[in-house]
JSON list of C-alpha atoms in Angstrom, two decimals:
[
{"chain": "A", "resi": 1, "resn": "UNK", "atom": "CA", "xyz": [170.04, 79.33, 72.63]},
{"chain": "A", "resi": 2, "resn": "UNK", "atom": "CA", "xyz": [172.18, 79.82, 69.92]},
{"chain": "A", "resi": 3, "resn": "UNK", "atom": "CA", "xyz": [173.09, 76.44, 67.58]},
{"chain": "A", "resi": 4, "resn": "UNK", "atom": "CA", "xyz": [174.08, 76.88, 64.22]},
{"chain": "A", "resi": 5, "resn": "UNK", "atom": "CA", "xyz": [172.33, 73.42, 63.56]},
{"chain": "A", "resi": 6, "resn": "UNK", "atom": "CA", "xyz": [169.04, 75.00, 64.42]},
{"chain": "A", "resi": 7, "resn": "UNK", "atom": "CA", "xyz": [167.87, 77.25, 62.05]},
{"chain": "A", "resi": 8, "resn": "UNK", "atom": "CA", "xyz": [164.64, 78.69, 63.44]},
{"chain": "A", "resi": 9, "resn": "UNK", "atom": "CA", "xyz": [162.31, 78.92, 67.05]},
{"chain": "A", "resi": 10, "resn": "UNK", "atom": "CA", "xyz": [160.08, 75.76, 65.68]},
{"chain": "A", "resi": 11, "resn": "UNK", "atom": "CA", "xyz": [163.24, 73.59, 65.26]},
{"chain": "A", "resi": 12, "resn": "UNK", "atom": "CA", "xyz": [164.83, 75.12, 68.55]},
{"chain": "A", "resi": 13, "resn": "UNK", "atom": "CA", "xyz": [161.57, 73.98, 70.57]},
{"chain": "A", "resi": 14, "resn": "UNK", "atom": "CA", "xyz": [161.44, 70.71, 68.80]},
{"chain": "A", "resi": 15, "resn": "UNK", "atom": "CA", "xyz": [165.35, 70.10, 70.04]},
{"chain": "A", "resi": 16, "resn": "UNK", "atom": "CA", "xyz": [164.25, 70.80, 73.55]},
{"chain": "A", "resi": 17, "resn": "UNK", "atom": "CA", "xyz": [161.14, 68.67, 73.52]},
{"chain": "A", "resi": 18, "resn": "UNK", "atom": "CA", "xyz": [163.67, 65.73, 72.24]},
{"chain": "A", "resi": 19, "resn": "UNK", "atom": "CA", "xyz": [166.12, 66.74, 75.55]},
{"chain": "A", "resi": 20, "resn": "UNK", "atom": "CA", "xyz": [163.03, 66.64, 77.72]},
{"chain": "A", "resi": 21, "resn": "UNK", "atom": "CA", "xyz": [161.34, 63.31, 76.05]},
{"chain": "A", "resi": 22, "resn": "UNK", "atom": "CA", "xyz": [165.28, 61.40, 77.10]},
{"chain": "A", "resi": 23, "resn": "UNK", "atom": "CA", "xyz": [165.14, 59.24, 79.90]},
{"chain": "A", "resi": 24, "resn": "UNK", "atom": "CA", "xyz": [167.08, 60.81, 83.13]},
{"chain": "A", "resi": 25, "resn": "UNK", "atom": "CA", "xyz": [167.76, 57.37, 84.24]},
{"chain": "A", "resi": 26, "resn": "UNK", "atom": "CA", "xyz": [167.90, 53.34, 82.50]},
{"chain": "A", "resi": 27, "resn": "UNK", "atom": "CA", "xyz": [163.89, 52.42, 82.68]},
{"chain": "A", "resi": 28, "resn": "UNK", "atom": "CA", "xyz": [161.59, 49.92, 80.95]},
{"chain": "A", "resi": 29, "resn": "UNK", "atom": "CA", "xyz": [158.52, 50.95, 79.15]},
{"chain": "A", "resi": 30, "resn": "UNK", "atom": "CA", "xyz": [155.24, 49.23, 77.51]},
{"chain": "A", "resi": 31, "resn": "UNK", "atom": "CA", "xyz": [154.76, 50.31, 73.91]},
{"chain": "A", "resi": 32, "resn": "UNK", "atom": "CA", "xyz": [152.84, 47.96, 71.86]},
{"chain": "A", "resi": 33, "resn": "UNK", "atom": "CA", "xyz": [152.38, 45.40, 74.51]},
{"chain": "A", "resi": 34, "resn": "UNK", "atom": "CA", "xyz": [156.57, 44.78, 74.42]},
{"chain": "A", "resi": 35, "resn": "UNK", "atom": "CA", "xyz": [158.49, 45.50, 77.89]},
{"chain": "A", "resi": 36, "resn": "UNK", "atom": "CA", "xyz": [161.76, 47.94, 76.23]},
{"chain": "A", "resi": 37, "resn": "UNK", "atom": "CA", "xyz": [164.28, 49.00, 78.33]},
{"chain": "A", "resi": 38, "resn": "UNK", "atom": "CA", "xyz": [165.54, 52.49, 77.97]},
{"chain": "A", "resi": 39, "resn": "UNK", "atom": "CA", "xyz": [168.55, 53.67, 78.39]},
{"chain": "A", "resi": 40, "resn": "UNK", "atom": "CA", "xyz": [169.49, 57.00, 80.22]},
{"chain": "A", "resi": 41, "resn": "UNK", "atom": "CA", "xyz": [169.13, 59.58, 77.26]},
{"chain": "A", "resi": 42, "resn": "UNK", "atom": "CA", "xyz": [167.38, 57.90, 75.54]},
{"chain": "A", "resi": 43, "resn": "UNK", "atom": "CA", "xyz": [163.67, 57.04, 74.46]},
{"chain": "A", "resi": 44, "resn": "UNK", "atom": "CA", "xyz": [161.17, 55.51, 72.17]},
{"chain": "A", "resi": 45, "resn": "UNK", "atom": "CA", "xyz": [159.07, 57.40, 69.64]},
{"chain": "A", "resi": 46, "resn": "UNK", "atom": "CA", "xyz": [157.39, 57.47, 65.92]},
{"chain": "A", "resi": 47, "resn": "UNK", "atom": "CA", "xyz": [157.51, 59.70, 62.80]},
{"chain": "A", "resi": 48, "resn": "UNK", "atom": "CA", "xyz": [153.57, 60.11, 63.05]},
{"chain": "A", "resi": 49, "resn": "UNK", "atom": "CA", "xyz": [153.92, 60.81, 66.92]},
{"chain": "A", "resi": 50, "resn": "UNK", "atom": "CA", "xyz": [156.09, 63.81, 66.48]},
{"chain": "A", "resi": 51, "resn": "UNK", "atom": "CA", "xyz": [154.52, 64.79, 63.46]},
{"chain": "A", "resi": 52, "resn": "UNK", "atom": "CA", "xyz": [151.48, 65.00, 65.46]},
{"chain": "A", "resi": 53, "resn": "UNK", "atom": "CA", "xyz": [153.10, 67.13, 68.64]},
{"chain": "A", "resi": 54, "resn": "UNK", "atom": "CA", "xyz": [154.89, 69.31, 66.34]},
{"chain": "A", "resi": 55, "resn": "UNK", "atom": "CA", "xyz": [152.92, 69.86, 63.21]},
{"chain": "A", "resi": 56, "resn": "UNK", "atom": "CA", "xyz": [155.33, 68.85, 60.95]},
{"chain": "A", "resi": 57, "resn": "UNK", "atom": "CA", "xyz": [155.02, 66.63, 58.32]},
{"chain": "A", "resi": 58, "resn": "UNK", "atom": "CA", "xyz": [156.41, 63.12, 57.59]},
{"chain": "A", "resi": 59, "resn": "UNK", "atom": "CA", "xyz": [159.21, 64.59, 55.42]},
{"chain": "A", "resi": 60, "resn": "UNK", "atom": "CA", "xyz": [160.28, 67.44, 57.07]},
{"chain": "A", "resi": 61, "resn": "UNK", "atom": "CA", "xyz": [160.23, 65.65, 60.52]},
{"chain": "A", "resi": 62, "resn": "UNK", "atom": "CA", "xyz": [163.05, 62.97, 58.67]},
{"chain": "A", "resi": 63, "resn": "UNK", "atom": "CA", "xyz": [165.19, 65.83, 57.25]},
{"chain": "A", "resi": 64, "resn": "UNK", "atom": "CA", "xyz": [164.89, 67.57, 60.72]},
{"chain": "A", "resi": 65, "resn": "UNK", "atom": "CA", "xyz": [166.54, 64.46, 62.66]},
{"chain": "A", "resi": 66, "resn": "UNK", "atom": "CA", "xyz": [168.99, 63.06, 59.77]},
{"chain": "A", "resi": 67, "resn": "UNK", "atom": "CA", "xyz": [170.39, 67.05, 60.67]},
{"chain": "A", "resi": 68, "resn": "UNK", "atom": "CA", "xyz": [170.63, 66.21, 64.00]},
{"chain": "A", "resi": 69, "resn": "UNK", "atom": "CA", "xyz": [172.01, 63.08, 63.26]},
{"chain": "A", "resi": 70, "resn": "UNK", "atom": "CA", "xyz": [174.72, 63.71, 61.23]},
{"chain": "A", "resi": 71, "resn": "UNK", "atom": "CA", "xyz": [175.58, 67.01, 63.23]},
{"chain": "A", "resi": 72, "resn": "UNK", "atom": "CA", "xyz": [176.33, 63.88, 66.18]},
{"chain": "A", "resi": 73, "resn": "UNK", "atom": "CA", "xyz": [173.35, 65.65, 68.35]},
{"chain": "A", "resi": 74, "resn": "UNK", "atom": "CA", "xyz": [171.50, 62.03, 68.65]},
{"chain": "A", "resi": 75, "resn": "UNK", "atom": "CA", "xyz": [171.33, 58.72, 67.17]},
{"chain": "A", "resi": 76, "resn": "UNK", "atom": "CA", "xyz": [168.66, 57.07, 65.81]},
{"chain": "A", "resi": 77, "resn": "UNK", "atom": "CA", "xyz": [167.52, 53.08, 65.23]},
{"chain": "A", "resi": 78, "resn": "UNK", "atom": "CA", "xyz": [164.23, 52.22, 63.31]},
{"chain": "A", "resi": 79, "resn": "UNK", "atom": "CA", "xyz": [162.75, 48.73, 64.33]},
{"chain": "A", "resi": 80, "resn": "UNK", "atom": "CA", "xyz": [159.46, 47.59, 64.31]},
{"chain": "A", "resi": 81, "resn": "UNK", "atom": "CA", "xyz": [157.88, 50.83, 63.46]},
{"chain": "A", "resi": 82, "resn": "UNK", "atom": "CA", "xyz": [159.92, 52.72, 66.30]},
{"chain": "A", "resi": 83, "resn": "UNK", "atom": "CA", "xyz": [162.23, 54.87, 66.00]},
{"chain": "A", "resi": 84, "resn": "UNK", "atom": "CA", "xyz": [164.64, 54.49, 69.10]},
{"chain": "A", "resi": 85, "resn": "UNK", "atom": "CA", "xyz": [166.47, 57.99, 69.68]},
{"chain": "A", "resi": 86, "resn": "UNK", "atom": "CA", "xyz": [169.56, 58.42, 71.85]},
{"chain": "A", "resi": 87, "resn": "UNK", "atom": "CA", "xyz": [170.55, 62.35, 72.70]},
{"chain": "A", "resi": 88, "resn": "UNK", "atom": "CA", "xyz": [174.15, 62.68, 71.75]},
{"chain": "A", "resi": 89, "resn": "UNK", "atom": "CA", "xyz": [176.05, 64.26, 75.01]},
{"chain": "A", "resi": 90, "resn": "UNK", "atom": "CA", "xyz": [172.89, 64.04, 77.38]},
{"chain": "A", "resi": 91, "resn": "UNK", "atom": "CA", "xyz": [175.15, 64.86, 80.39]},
{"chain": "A", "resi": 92, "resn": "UNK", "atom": "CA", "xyz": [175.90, 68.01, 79.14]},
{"chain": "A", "resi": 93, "resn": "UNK", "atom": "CA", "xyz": [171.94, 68.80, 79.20]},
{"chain": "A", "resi": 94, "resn": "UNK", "atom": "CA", "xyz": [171.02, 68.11, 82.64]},
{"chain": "A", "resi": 95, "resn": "UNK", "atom": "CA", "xyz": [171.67, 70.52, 85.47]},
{"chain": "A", "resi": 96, "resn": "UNK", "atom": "CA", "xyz": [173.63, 68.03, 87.40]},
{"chain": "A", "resi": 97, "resn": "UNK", "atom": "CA", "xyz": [174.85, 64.61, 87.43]},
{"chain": "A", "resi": 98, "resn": "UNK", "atom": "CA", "xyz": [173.46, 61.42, 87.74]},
{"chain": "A", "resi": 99, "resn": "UNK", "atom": "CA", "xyz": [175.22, 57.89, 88.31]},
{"chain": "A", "resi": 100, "resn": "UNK", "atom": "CA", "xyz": [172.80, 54.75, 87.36]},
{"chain": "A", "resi": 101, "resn": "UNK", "atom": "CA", "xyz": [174.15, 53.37, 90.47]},
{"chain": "A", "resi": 102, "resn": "UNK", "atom": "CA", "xyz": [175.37, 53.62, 93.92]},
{"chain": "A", "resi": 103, "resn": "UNK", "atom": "CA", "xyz": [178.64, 52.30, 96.06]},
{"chain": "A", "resi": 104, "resn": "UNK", "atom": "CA", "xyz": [176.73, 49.09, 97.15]},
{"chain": "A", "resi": 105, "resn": "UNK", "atom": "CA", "xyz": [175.76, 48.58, 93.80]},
{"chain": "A", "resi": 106, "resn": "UNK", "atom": "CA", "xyz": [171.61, 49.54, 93.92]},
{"chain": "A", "resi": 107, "resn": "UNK", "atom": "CA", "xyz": [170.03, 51.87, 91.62]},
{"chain": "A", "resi": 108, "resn": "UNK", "atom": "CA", "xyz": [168.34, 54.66, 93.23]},
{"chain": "A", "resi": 109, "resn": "UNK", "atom": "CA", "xyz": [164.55, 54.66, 94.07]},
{"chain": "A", "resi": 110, "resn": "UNK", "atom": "CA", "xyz": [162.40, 57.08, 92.04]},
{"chain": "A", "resi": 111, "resn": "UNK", "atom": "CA", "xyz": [161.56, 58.64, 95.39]},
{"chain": "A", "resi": 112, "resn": "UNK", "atom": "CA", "xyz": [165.68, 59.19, 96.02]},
{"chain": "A", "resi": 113, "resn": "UNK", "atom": "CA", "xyz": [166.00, 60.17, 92.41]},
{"chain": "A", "resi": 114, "resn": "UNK", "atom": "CA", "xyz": [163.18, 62.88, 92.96]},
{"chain": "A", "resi": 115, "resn": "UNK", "atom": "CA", "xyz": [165.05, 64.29, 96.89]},
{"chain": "A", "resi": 116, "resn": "UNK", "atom": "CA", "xyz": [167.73, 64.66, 94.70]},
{"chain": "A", "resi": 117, "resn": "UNK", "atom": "CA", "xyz": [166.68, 66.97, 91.95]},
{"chain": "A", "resi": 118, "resn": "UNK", "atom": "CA", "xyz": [165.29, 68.70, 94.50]},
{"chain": "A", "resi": 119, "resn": "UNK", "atom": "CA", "xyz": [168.33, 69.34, 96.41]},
{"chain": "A", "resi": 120, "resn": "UNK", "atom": "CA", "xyz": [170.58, 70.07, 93.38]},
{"chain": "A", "resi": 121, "resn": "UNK", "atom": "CA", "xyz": [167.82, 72.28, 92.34]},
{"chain": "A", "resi": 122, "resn": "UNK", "atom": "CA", "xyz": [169.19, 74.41, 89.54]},
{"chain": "A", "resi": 123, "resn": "UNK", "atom": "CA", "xyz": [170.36, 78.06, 90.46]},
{"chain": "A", "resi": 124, "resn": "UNK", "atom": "CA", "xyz": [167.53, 80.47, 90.02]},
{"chain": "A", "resi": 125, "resn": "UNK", "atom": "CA", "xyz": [164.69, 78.19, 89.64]},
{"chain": "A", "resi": 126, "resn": "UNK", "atom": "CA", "xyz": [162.63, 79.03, 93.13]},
{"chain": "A", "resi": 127, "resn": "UNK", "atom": "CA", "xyz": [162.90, 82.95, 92.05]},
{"chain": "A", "resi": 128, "resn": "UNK", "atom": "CA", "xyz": [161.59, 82.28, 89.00]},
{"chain": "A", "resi": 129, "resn": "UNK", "atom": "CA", "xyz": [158.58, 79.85, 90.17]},
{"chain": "A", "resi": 130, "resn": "UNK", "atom": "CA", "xyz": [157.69, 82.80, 92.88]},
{"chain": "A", "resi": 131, "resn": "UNK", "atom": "CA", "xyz": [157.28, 85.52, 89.88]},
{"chain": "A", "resi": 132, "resn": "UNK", "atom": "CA", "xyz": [155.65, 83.26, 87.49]},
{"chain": "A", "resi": 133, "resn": "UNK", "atom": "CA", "xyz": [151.97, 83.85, 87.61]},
{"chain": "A", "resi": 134, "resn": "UNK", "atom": "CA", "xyz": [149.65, 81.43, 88.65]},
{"chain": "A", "resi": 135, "resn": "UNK", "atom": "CA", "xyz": [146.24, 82.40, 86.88]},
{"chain": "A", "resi": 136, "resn": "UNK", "atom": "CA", "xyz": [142.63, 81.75, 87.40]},
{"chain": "A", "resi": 137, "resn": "UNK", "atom": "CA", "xyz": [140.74, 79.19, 86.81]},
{"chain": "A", "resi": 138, "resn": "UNK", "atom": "CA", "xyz": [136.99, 79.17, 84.98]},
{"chain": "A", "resi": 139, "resn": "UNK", "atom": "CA", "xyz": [135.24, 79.53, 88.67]},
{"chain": "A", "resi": 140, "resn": "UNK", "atom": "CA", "xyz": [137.48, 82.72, 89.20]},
{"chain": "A", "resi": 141, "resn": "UNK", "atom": "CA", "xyz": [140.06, 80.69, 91.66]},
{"chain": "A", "resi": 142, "resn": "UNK", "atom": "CA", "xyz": [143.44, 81.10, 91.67]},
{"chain": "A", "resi": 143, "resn": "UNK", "atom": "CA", "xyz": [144.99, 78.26, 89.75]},
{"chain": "A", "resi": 144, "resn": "UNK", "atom": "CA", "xyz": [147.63, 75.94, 91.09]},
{"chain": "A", "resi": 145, "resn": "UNK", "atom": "CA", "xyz": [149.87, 74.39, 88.98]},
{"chain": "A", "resi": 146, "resn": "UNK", "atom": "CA", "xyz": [150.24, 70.62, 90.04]},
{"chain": "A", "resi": 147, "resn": "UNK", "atom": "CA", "xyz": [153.94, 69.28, 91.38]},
{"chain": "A", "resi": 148, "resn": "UNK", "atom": "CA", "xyz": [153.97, 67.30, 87.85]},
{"chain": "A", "resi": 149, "resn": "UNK", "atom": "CA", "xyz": [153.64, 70.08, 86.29]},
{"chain": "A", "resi": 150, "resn": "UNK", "atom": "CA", "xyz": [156.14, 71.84, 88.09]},
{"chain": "A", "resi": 151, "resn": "UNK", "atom": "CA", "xyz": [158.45, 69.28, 87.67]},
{"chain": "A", "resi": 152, "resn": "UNK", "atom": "CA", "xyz": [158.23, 69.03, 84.05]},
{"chain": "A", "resi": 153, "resn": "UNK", "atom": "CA", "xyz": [158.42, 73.09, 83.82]},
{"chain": "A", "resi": 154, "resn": "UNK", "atom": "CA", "xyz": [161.84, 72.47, 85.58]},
{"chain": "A", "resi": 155, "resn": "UNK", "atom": "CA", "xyz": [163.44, 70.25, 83.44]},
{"chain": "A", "resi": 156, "resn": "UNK", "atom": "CA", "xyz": [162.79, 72.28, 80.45]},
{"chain": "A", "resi": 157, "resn": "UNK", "atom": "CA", "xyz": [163.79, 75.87, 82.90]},
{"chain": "A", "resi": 158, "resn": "UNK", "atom": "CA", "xyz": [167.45, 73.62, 83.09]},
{"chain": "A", "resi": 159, "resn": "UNK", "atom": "CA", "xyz": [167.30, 72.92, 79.51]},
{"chain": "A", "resi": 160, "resn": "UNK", "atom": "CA", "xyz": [166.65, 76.60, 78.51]},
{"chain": "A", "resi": 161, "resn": "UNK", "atom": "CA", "xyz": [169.63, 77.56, 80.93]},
{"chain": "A", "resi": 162, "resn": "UNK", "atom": "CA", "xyz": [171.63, 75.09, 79.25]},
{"chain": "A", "resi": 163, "resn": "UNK", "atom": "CA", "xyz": [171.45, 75.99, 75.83]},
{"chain": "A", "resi": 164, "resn": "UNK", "atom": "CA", "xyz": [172.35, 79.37, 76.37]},
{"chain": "A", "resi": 165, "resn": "UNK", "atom": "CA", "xyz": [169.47, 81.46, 78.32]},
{"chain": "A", "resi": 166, "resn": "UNK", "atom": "CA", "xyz": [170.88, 83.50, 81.89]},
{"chain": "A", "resi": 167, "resn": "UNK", "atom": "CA", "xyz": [169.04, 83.06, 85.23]},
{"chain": "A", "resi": 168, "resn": "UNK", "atom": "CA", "xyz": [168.51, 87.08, 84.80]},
{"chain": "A", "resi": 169, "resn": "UNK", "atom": "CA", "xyz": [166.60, 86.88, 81.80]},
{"chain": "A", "resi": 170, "resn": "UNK", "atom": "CA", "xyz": [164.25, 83.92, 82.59]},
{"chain": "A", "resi": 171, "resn": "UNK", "atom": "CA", "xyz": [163.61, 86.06, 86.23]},
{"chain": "A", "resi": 172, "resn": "UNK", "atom": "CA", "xyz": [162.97, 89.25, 84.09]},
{"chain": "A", "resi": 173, "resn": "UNK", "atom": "CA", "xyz": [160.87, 87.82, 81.91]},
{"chain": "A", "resi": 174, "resn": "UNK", "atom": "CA", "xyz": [158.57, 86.06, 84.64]},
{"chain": "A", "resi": 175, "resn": "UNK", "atom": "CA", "xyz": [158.39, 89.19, 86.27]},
{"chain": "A", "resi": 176, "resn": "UNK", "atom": "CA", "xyz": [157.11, 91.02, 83.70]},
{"chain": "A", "resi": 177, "resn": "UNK", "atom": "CA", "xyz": [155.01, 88.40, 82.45]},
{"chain": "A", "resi": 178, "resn": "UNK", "atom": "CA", "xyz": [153.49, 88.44, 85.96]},
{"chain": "A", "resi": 179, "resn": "UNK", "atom": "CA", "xyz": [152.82, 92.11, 85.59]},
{"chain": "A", "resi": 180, "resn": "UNK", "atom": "CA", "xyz": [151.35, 92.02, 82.46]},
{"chain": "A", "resi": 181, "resn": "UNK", "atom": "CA", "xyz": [148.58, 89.07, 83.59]},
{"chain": "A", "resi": 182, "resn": "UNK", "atom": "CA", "xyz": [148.22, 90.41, 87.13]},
{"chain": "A", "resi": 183, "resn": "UNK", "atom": "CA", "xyz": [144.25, 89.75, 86.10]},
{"chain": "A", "resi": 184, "resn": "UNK", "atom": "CA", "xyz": [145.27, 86.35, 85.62]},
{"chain": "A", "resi": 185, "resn": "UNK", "atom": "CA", "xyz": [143.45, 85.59, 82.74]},
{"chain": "A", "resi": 186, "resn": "UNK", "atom": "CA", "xyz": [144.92, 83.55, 79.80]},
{"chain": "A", "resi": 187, "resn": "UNK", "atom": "CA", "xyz": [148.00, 82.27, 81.54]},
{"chain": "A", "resi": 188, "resn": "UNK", "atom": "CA", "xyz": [150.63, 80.18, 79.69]},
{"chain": "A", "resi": 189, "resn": "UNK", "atom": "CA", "xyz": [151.52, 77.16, 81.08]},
{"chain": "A", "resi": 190, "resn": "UNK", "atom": "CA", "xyz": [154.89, 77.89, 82.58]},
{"chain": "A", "resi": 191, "resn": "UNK", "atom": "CA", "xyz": [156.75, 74.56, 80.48]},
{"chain": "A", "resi": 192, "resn": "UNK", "atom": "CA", "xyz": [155.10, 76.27, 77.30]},
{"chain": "A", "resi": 193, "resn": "UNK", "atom": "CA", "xyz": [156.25, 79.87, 78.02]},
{"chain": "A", "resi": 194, "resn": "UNK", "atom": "CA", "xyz": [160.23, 78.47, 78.01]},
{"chain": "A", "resi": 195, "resn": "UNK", "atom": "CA", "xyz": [159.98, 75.50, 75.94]},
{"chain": "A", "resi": 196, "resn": "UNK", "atom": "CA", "xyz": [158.13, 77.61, 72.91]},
{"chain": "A", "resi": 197, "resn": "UNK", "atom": "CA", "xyz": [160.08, 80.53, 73.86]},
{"chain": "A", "resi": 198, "resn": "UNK", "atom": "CA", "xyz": [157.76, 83.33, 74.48]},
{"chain": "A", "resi": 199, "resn": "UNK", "atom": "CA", "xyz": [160.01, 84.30, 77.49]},
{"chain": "A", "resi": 200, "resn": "UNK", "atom": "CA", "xyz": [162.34, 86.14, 75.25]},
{"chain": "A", "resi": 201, "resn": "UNK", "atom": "CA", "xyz": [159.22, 88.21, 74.15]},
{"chain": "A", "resi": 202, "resn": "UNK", "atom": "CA", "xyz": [159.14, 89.44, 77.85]},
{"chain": "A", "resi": 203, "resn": "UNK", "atom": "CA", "xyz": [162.65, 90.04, 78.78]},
{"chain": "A", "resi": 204, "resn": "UNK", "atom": "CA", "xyz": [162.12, 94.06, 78.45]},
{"chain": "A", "resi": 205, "resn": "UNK", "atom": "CA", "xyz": [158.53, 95.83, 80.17]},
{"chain": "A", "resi": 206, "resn": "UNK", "atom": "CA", "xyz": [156.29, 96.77, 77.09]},
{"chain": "A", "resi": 207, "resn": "UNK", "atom": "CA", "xyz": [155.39, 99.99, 77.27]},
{"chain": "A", "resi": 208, "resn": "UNK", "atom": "CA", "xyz": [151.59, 100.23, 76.09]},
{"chain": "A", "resi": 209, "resn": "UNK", "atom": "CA", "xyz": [150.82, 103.77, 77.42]},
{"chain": "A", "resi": 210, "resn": "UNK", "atom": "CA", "xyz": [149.58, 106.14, 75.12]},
{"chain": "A", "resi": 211, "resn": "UNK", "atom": "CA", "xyz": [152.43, 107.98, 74.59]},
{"chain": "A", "resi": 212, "resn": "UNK", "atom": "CA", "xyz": [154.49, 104.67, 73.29]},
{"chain": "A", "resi": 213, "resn": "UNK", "atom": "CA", "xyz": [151.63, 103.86, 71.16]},
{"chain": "A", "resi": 214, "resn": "UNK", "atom": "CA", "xyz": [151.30, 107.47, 69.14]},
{"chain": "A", "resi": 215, "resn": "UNK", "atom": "CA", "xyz": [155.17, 107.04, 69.01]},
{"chain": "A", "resi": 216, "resn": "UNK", "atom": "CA", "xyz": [154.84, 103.95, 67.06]},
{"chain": "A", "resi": 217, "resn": "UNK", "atom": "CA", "xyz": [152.15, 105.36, 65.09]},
{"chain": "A", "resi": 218, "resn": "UNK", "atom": "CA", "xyz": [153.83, 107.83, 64.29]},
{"chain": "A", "resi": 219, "resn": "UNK", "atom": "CA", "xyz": [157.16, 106.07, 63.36]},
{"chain": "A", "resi": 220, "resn": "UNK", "atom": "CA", "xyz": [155.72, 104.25, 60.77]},
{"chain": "A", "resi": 221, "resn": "UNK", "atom": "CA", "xyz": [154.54, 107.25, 58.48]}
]
């Protein structure tokens, strides 16, 4: 995950929720009452909305993406209150290719699209959705995390892949994870432990015997 442009985890996770928020393929939306049409890699967006997802302010939200921009990482067009964002590269992001259309000239049904992903799956992905813990819910039942979910957990599993993480240490770290919350109880949601990076806090077991903690007691005098 290492980019000289990114200077800290909160501007590493913000990158990756700008990959994720891109378009995989040309679509329309309705923002404002207005039909847009959005380009693959692209999308639609505000200051104040990603001030509001990421906790940033106004200001430091605009320095953030004139960085990107003029680092050629995405391109950005203000009109009408929107900012329209287009990620520089987006190919290079996504765990496989994608053609906007087919030999007899028809774009691809979102059910096709969907088959697809699932058959290029990206390497490592089912070992890592087995050893990620699933959780309980309030009534004490095992929690299920829903196929959107999954899906979305995916994309950003790809994206952390991309940018520099190995299939070994996102396995490792689910693993252990899974150990650590065998009792299920306060669970991340799997897209927030890669997208905010708290899988890198679980790459090596923690050792919390007593032994390890006098140790580190101890070390500190």
């Amino acid at each position: 995950m290492d980019n000289p442009v990114l200077k800290d985890n909160d501007e590493r996770i913000v990158w990756l929720s700008i990959i994720e928020r891109a378009a995989w393929s040309d679509t329309e939306t309705y923002i404002n009452g207005q039909l847009l049409k959005v380009s693959r890699g692209c999308f639609f967006t505000s200051l104040r909305h990603i001030c509001t997802n990421v906790n940033w302010d106004v200001k430091k939200v605009s320095r953030f993406l004139k960085r990107l921009e003029s680092c050629h990482m995405i391109v950005t067009e203000v009109t009408s209150g929107l900012t329209h964002v287009t990620v520089c590269n987006y190919e290079e992001y996504q765990s496989n290719g994608h053609r906007s259309d087919t030999p007899d000239g028809q774009k691809l049904t979102h059910k096709e699209e969907i088959n697809n992903k699932e058959r290029n799956n990206i390497a490592g992905w089912d070992e890592f959705w087995t050893a990620y813990p699933s959780g309980v819910m309030e009534n004490g039942k095992p929690r299920r995390w829903p196929k959107t979910g999954r899906g979305s957990a995916h994309g950003v599993y790809a994206t952390v892949i991309k940018s520099g993480a190995t299939i070994d240490q996102l396995l490792t770290a689910a693993k252990n994870y899974g150990a650590e919350k065998s009792d299920g109880q306060f669970v991340y949601n799997p897209k927030k432990f890669l997208s905010e990076g708290h899988w890198e806090n679980w790459i090596e077991v923690k050792d919390t015997s007593d032994t390890a903690v006098f140790k580190k007691d101890w070390d500190s005098f």
